[in-house]
PDB file of C-alpha atoms and ligand atoms in Angstrom:
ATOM      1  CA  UNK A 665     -48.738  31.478 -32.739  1.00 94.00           C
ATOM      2  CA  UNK A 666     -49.237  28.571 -30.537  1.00 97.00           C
ATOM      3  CA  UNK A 667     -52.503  27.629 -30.429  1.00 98.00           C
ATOM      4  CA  UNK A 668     -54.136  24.346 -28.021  1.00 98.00           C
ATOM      5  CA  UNK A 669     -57.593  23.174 -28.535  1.00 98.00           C
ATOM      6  CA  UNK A 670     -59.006  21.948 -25.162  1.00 98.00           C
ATOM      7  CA  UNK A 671     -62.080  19.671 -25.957  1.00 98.00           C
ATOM      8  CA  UNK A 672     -64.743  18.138 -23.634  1.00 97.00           C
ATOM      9  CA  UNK A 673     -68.391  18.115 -22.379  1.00 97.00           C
ATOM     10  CA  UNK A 674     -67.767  20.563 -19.402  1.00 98.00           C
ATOM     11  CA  UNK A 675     -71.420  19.189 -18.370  1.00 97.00           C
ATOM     12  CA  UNK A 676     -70.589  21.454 -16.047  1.00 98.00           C
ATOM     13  CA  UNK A 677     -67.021  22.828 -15.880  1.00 98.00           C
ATOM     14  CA  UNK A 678     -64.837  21.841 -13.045  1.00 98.00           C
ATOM     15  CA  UNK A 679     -62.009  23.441 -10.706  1.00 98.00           C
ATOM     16  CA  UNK A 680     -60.101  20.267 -12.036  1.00 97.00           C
ATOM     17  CA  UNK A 681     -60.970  21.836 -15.973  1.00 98.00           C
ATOM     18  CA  UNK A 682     -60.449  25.095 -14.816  1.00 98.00           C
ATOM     19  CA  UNK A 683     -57.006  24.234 -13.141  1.00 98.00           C
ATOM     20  CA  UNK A 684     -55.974  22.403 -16.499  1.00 98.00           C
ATOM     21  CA  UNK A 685     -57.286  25.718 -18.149  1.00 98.00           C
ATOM     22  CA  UNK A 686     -54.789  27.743 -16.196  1.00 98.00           C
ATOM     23  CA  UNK A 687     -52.341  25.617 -16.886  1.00 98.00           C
ATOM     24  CA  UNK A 688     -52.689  25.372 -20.244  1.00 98.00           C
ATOM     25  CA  UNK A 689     -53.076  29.551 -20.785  1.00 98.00           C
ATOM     26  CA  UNK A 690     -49.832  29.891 -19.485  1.00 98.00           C
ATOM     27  CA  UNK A 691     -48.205  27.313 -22.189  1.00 98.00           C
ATOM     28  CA  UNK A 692     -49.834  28.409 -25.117  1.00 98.00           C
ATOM     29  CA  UNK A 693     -50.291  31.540 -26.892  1.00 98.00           C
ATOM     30  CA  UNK A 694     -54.118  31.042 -27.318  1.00 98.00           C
ATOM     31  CA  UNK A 695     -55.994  28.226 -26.017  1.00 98.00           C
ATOM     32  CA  UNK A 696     -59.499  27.433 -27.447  1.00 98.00           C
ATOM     33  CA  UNK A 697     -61.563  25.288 -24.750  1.00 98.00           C
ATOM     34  CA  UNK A 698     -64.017  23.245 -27.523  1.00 98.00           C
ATOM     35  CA  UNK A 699     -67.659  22.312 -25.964  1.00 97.00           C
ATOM     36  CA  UNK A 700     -68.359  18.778 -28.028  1.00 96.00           C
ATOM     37  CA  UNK A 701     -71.500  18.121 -29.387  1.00 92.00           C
ATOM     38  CA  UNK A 702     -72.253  14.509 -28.437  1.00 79.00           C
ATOM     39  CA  UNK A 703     -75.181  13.048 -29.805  1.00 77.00           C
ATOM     40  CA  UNK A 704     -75.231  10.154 -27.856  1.00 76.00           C
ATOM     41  CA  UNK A 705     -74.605  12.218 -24.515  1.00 74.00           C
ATOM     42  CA  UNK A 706     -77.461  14.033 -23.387  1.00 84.00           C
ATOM     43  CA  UNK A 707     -76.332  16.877 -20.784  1.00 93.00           C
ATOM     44  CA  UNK A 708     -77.803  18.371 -17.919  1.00 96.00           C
ATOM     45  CA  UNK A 709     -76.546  22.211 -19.323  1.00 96.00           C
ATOM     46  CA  UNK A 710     -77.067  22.497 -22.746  1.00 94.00           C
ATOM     47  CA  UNK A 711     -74.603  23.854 -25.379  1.00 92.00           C
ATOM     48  CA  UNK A 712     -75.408  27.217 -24.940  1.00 93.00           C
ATOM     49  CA  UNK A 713     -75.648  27.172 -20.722  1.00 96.00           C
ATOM     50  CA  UNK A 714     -72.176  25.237 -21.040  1.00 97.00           C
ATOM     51  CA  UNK A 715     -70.615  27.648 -22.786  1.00 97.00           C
ATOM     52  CA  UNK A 716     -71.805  30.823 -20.690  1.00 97.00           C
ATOM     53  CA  UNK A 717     -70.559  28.894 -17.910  1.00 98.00           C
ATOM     54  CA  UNK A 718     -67.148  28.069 -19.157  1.00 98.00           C
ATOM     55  CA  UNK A 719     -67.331  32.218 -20.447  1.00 98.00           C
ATOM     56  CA  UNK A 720     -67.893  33.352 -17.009  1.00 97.00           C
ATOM     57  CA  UNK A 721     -65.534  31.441 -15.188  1.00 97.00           C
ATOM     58  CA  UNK A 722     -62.333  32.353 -17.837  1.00 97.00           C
ATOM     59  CA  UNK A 723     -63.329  35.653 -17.853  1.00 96.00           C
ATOM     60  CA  UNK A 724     -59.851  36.786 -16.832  1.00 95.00           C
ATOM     61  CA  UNK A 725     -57.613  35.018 -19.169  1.00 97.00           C
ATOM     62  CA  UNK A 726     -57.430  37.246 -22.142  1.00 97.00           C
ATOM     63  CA  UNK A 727     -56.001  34.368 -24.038  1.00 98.00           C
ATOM     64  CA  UNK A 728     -58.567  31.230 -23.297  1.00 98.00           C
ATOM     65  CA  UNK A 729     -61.978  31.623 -25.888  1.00 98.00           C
ATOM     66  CA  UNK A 730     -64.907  29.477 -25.366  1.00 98.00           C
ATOM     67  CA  UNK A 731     -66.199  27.952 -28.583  1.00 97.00           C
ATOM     68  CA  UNK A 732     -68.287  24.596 -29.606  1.00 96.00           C
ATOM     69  CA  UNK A 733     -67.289  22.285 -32.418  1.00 97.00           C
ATOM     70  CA  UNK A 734     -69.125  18.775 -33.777  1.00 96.00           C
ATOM     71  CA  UNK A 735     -67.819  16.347 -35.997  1.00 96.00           C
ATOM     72  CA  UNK A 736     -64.139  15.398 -35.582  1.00 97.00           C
ATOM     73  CA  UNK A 737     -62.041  16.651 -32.978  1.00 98.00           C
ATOM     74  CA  UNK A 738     -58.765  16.499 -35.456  1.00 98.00           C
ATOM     75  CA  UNK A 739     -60.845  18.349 -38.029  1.00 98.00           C
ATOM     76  CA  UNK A 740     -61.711  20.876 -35.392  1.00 98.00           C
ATOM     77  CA  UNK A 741     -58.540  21.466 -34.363  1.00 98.00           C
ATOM     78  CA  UNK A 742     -57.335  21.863 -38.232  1.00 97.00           C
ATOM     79  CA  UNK A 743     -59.764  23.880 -39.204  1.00 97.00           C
ATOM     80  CA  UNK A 744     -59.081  26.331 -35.823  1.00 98.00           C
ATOM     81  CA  UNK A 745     -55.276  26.004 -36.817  1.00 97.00           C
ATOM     82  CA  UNK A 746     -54.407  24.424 -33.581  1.00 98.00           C
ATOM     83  CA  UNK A 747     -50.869  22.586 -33.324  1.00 98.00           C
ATOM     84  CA  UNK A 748     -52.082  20.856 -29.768  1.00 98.00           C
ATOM     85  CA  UNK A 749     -55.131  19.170 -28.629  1.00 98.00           C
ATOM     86  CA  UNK A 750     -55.010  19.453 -24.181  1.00 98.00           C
ATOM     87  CA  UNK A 751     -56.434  16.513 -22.308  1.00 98.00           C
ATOM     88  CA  UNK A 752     -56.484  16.251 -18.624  1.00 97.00           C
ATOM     89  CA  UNK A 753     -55.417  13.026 -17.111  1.00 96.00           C
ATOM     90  CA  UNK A 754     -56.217  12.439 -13.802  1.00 93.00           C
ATOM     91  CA  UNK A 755     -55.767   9.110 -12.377  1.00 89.00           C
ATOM     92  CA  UNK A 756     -54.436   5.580 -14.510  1.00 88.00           C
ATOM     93  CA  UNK A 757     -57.744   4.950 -14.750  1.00 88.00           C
ATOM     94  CA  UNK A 758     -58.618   7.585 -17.148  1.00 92.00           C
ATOM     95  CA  UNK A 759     -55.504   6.444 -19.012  1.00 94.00           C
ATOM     96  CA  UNK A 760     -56.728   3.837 -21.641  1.00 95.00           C
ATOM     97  CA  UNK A 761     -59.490   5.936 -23.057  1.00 96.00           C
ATOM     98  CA  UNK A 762     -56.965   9.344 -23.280  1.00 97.00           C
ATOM     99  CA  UNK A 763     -54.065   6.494 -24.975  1.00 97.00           C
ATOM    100  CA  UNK A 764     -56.205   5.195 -27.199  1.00 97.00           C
ATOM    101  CA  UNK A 765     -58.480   8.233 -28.460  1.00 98.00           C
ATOM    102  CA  UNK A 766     -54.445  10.499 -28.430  1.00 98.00           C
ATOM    103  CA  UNK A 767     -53.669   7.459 -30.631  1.00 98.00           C
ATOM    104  CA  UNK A 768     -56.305   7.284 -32.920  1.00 98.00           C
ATOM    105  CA  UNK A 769     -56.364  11.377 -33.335  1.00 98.00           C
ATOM    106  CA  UNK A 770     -53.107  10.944 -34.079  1.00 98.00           C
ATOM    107  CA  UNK A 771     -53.829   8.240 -37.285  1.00 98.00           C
ATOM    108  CA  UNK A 772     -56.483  10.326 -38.249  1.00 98.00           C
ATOM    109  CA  UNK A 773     -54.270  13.803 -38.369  1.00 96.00           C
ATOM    110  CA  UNK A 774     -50.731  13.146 -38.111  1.00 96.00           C
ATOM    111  CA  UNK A 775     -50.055  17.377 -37.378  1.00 96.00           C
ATOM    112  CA  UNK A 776     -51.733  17.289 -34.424  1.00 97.00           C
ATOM    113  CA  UNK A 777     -50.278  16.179 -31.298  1.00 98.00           C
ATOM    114  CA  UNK A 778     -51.945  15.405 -27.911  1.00 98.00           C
ATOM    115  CA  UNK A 779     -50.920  17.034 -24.537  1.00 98.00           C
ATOM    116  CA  UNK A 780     -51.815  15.624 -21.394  1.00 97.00           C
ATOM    117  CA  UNK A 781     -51.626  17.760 -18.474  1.00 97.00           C
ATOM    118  CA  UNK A 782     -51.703  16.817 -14.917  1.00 96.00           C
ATOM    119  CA  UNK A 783     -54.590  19.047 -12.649  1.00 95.00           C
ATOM    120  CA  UNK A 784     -53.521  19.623  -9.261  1.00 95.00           C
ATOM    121  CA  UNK A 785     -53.688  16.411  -6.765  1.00 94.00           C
ATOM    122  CA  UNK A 786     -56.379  17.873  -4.733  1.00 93.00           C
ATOM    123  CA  UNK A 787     -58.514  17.406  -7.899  1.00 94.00           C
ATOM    124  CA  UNK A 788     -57.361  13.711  -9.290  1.00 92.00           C
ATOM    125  CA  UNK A 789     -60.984  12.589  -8.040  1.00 93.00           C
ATOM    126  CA  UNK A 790     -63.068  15.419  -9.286  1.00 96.00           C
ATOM    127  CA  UNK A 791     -65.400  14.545 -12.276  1.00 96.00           C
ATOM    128  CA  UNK A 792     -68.608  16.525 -13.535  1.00 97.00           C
ATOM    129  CA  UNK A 793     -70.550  13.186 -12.893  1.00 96.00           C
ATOM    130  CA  UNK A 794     -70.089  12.551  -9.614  1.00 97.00           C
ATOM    131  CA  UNK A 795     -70.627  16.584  -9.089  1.00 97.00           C
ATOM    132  CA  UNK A 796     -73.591  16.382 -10.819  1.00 97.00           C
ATOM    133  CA  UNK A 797     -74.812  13.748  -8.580  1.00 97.00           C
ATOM    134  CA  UNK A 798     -73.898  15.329  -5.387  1.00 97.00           C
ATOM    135  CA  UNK A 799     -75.490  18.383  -6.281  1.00 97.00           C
ATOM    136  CA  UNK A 800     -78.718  16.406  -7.432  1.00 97.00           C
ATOM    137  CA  UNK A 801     -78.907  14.888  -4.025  1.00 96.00           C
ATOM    138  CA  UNK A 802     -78.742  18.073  -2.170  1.00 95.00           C
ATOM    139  CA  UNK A 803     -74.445  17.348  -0.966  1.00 96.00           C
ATOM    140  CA  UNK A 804     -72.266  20.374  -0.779  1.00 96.00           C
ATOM    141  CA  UNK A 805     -70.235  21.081  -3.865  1.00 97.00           C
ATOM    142  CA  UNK A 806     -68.879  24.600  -3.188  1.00 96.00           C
ATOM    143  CA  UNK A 807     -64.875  23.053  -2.967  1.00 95.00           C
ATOM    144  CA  UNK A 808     -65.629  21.153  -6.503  1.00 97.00           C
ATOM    145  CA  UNK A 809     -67.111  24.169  -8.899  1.00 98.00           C
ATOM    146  CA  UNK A 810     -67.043  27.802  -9.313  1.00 97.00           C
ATOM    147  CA  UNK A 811     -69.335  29.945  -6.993  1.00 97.00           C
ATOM    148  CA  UNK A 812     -71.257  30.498 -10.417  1.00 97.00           C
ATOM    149  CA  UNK A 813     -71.109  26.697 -11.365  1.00 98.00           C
ATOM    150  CA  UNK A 814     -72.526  25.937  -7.782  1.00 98.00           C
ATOM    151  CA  UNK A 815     -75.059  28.333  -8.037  1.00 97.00           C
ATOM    152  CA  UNK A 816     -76.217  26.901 -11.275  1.00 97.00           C
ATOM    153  CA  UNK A 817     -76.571  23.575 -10.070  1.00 97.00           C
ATOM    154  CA  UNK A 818     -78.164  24.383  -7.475  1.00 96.00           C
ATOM    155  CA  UNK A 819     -80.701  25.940  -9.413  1.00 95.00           C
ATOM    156  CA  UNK A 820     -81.243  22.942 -11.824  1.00 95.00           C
ATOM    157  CA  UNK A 821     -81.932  20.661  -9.230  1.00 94.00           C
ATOM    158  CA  UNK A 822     -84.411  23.280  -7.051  1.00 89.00           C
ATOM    159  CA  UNK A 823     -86.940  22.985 -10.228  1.00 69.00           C
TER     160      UNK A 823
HETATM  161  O1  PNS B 678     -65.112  15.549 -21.596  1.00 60.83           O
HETATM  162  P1  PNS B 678     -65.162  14.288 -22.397  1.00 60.83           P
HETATM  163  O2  PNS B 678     -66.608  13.807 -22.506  1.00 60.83           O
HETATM  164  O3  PNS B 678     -64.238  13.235 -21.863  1.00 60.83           O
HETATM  165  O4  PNS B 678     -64.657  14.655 -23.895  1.00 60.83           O
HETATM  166  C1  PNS B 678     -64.616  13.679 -24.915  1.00 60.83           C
HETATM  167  C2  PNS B 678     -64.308  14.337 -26.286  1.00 60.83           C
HETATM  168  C3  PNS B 678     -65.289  15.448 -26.566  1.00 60.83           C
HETATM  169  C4  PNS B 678     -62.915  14.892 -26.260  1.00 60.83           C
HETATM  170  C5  PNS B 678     -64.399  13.214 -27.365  1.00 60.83           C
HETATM  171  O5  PNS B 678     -65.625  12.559 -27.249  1.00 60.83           O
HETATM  172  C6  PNS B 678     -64.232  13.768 -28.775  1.00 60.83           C
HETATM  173  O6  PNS B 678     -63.141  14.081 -29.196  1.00 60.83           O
HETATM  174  N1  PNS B 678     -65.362  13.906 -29.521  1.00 60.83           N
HETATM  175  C7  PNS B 678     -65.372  14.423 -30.866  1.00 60.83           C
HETATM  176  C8  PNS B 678     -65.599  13.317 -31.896  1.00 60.83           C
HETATM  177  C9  PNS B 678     -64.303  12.640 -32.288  1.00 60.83           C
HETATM  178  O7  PNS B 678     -63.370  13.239 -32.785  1.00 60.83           O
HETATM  179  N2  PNS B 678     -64.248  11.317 -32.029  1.00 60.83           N
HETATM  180  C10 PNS B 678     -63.082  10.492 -32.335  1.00 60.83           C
HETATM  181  C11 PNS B 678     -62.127  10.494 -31.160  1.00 60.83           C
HETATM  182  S1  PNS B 678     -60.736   9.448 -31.448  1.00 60.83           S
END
């Protein structure tokens, strides 16, 4: 069984997640998509609206499950039995934080190995930040999310 842990805030999932979700599903038997508790990040979903999200939108891959995990990502991924941990690397710019954190994963659990996977081009700029702040002031974000992701976001910033 080969199983990929796919870890990140998803403050709110992406098409640029999703895309790396896909491609992930079709490399791995099972892959688990891990929503990190951050204590020093405070979200705009919370754990639980994150997750419903994420549910929704992978509805139809029977072999993607949503879960949440704190503590170490390594000891997640043990503890799950997962051979893989799945980043997404977009641009060079994102690449010193992925080297370094694959690096260090990789001194703290020497049986897990990190997978970077490439989202489509269209999506090399897409990041739940700058989403967030389109959405917040009032900029269309339908090409960027999920018709349910949209909808959502629309909703937290109509209150
Ligand atoms: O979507 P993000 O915010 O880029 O995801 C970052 C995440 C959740 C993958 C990272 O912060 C993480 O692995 N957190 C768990 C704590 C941990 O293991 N830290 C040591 C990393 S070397």
């Amino acid at each position: 069984m080969r199983r990929a842990v796919y870890p990140g805030s998803f403050d709110p999932v992406t098409n640029g997640h999703l895309d790396v979700i896909e491609r992930a599903s079709r490399l791995y038997d099972e892959v688990i998509v891990a929503v990190a508790h951050n204590e020093s990040k405070t979200g705009l979903f919370s754990f639980e609206e994150r997750m419903a999200l994420l549910q929704e939108v992978v509805a139809h891959h029977p072999n993607v499950r949503i879960t949440q995990f704190s503590g170490l990502l390594v000891d997640y991924a043990r503890q799950v039995q997962a051979q893989v941990i799945i980043r997404g690397l977009r641009a060079v710019s994102d690449f010193e934080y992925e080297f370094q954190m694959a690096l260090m994963n990789r001194k703290l659990e020497g049986g897990v190995e990190t997978m970077f996977l490439m989202p489509k081009e269209e999506y090399t700029y897409l990041s739940s930040r700058l989403v967030k702040e389109i959405a917040r002031l009032g900029g269309n974000i339908d090409v960027f999310v999920p018709d349910s992701i949209a909808r959502a976001l629309r909703e937290k910033f109509s209150r």
